[in-house]
Structures are given as C-alpha cells and as structure tokens.
CSV table of C-alpha atoms in Angstrom, one decimal:
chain,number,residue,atom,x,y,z
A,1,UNK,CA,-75.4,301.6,106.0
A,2,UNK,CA,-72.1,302.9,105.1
A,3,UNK,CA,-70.9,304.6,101.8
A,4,UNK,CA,-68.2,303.3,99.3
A,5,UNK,CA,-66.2,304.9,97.1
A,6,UNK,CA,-64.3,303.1,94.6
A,7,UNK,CA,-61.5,304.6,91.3
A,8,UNK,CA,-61.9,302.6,88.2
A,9,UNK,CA,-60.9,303.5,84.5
A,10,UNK,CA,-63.3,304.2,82.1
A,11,UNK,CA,-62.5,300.6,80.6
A,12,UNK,CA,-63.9,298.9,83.8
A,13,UNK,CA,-66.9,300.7,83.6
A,14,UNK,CA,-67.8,300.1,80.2
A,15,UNK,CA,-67.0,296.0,81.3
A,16,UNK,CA,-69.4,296.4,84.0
A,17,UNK,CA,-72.4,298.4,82.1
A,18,UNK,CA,-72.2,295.9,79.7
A,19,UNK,CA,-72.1,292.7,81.9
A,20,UNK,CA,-74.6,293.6,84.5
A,21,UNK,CA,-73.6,290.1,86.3
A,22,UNK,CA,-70.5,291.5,87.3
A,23,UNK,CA,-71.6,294.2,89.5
A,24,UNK,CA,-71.7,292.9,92.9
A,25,UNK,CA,-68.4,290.9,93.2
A,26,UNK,CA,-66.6,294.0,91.9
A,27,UNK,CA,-68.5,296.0,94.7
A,28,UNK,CA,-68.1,293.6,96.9
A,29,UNK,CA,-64.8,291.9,96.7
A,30,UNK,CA,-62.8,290.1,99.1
A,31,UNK,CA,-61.8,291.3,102.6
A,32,UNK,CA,-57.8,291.3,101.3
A,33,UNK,CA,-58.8,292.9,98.3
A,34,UNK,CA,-60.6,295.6,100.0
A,35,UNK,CA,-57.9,296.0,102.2
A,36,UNK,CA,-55.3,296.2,99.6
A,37,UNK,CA,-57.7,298.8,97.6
A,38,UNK,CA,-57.3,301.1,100.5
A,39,UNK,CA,-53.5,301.1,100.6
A,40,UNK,CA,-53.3,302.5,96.7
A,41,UNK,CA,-56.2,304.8,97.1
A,42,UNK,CA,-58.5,303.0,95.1
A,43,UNK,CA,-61.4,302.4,97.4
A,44,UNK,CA,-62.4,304.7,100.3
A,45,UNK,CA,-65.0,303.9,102.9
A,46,UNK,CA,-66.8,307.0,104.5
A,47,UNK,CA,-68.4,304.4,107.0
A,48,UNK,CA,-72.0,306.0,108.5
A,49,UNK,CA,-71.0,309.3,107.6
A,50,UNK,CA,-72.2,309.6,104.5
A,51,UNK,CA,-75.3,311.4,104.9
A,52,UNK,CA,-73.7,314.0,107.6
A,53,UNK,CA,-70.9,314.7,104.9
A,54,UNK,CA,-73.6,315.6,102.3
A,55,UNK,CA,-75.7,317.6,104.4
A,56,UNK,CA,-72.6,320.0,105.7
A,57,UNK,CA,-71.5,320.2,101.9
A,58,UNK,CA,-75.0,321.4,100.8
A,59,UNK,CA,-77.4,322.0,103.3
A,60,UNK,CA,-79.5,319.6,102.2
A,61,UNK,CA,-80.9,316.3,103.4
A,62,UNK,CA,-81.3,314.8,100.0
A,63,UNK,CA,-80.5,316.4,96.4
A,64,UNK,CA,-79.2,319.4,95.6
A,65,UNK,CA,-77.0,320.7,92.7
A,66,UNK,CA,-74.0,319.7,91.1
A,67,UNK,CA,-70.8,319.1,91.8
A,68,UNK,CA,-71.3,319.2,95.3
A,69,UNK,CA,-74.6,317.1,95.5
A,70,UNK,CA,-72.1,314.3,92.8
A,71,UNK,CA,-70.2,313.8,96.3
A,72,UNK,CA,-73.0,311.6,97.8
A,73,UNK,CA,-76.2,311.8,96.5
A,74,UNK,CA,-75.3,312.8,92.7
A,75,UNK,CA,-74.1,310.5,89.6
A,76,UNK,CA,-75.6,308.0,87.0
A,77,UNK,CA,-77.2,304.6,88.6
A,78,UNK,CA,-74.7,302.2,87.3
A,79,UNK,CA,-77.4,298.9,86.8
A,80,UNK,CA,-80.8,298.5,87.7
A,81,UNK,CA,-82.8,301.0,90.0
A,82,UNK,CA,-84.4,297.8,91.7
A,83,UNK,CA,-81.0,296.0,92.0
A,84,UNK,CA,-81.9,294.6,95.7
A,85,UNK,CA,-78.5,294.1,96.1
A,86,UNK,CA,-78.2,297.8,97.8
A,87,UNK,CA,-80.0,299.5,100.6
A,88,UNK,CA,-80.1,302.8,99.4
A,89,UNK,CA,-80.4,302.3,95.3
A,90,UNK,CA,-78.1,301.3,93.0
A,91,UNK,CA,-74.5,302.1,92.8
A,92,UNK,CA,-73.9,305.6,90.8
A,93,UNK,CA,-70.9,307.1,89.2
A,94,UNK,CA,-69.2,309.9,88.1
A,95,UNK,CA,-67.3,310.1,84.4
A,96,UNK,CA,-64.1,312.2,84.5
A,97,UNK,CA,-65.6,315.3,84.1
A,98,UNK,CA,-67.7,315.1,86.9
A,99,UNK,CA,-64.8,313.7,89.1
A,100,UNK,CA,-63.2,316.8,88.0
A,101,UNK,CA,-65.9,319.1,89.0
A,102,UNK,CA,-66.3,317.8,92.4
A,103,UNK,CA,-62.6,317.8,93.2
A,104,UNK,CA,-62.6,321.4,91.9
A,105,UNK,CA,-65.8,322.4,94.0
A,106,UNK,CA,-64.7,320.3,97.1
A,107,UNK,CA,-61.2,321.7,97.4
A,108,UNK,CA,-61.8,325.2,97.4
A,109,UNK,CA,-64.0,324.5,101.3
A,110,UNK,CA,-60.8,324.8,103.8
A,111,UNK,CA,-61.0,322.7,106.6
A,112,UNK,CA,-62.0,325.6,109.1
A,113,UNK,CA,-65.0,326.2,106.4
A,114,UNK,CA,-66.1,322.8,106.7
A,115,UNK,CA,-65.6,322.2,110.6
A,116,UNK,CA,-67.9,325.5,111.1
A,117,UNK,CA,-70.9,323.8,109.4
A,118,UNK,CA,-71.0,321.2,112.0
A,119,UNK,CA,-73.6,322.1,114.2
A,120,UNK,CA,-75.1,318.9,115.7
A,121,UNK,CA,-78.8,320.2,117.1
A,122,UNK,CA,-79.2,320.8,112.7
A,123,UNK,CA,-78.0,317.5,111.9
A,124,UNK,CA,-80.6,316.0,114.4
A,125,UNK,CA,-83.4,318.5,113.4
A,126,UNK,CA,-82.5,317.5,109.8
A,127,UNK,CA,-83.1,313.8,111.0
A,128,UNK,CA,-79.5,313.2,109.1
A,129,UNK,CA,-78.1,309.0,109.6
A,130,UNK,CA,-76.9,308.3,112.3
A,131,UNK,CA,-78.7,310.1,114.7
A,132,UNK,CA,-77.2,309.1,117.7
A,133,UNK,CA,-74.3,310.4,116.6
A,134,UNK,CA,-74.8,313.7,116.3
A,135,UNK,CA,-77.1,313.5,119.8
A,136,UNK,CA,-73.7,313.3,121.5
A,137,UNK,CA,-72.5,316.9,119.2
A,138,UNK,CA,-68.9,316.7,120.6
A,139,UNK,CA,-65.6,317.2,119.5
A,140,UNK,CA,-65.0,313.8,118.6
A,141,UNK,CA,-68.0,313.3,116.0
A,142,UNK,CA,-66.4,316.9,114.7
A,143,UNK,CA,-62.9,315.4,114.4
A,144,UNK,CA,-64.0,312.1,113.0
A,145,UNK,CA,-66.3,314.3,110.5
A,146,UNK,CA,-63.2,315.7,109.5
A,147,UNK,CA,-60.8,313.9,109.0
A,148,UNK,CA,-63.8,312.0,106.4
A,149,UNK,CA,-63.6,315.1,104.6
A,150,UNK,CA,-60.1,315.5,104.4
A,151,UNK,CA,-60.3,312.2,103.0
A,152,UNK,CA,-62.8,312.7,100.6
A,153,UNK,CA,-60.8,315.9,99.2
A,154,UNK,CA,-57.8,313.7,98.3
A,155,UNK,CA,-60.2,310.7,97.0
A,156,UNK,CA,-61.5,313.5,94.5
A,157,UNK,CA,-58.5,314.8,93.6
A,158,UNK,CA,-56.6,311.9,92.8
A,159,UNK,CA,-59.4,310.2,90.8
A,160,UNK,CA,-59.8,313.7,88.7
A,161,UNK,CA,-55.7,313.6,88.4
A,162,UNK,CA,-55.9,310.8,86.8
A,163,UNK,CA,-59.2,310.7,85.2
A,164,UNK,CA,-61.0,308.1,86.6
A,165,UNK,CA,-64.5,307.6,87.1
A,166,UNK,CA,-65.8,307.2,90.5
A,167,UNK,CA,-68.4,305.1,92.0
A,168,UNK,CA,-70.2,305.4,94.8
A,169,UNK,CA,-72.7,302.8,96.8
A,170,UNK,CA,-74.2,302.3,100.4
A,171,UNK,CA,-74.3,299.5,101.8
C-alpha cells in the first residue's frame, strides 16, 4: 500500500464530485503521465511510508487532530466510502484552507525535530506499516524517512501557495 498525493484546482474537484465515473482514471493515470506529474510537483508518492510519517507527526497510529492528522489520515472522502477501488478507503482531500493549515503546522517541525521522533522499537510496538522496516531501525530507514518529510513540507507548501486542494489515496 503506498500513499498518493496529488494538486488539483478547485475546478477539477468540483468535475470529479460531480462525475463520480471519473475518479479512478484521474487517480490512476498513465505511467507517462505520472511521471510527468512528478516533474511539475503535481503528484507526490510517499511510497510505504505513509503510516510511519503520520505516526512521527502525531503520535498516533490512526486519527488525531487537525492539521497535522489532514497530512495522512485527515480530509473529506472524495466518492463513496465503499469505493472498492482503494485499500484503505476512499480517496480524501483537503480545500485550500486546510492545505494552508497543514503547510503552516508542518513547516514550523525542523528537520532535526522530526528525525528525533524516529525511534524504531515505537514504530514496531505501535504495529505502524511496514513493519519490517522499522525491525531493521537504522540510519537508512531514518534518511529515507526524511527525505519523505522534506518532501511532504514542500508538497504542502506549494499546493497552499497556490491554493490548491490536495488529495490524498493509498493504494
């Protein structure tokens, strides 16, 4: 299961809310459009880290509060809760404001703050995906971690420059 991020104007999300149908082919896209998504900034992959990067933002295995819990677990389900399309619920978003808040929230934790929340033997205790992962505890899950993070901060920040809305899915 990996998470997906993905910038889209308020216009495309009013297009997709009220064309249901259209949902998974805009999630899902093409290889080359992926690709090309990632060079603008538009779409942002967090791979298997997902539920690790949630957990060090708010101690939590599951929900918590806003804006920090909007970053993985947070947002409006965009379609049906059933949709068996996804593994882990529907895709959700975040309107402007809420993109706002989390880049605001997520910015002010440095990079020294985040990297000392990493302590593996809680993410294992915590049962948080993938396990193995975090089994191993080194340097390179930290850096990888990271460098997720760092990405995430810039996601946020861009979308809430230019106030987007923001969805998120595993899949």
């Amino acid at each position: 299961m990996t998470g997906n991020y993905r910038r889209i104007s308020q216009k495309q999300l009013t297009e997709l809310q009220n064309h249901r149908e259209l949902i998974t082919d805009f999630l899902f896209p093409s290889y080359q459009a992926d690709q090309i998504s990632e060079l603008n900034g538009s779409y942002l992959c967090i791979g298997k880290t997902w539920h690790a990067i949630h957990f060090l933002l708010t101690g939590t295995i599951a929900d918590d509060q806003p804006p920090l819990e909007n970053i993985v677990m947070g947002g409006t389900p965009l379609g049906d809760v059933e949709n068996p399309d996804f593994d882990f619920g529907p895709a959700r978003f975040l309107n402007p404001s809420e993109v706002k808040e989390v880049a605001e929230a997520i910015s002010k934790i440095s990079k020294a703050e985040f990297q000392a929340r990493f302590k593996p033997s809680e993410l294992v205790e915590a049962n948080i995906y993938p396990a193995i992962l975090w089994e191993r505890g080194g340097e390179e899950e930290l850096e990888f971690l990271t460098d997720t993070f760092l990405m995430l901060v810039k996601f946020f920040q861009e979308a809430a420059k230019h106030r987007e809305v923001v969805l998120f899915y595993i899949w």
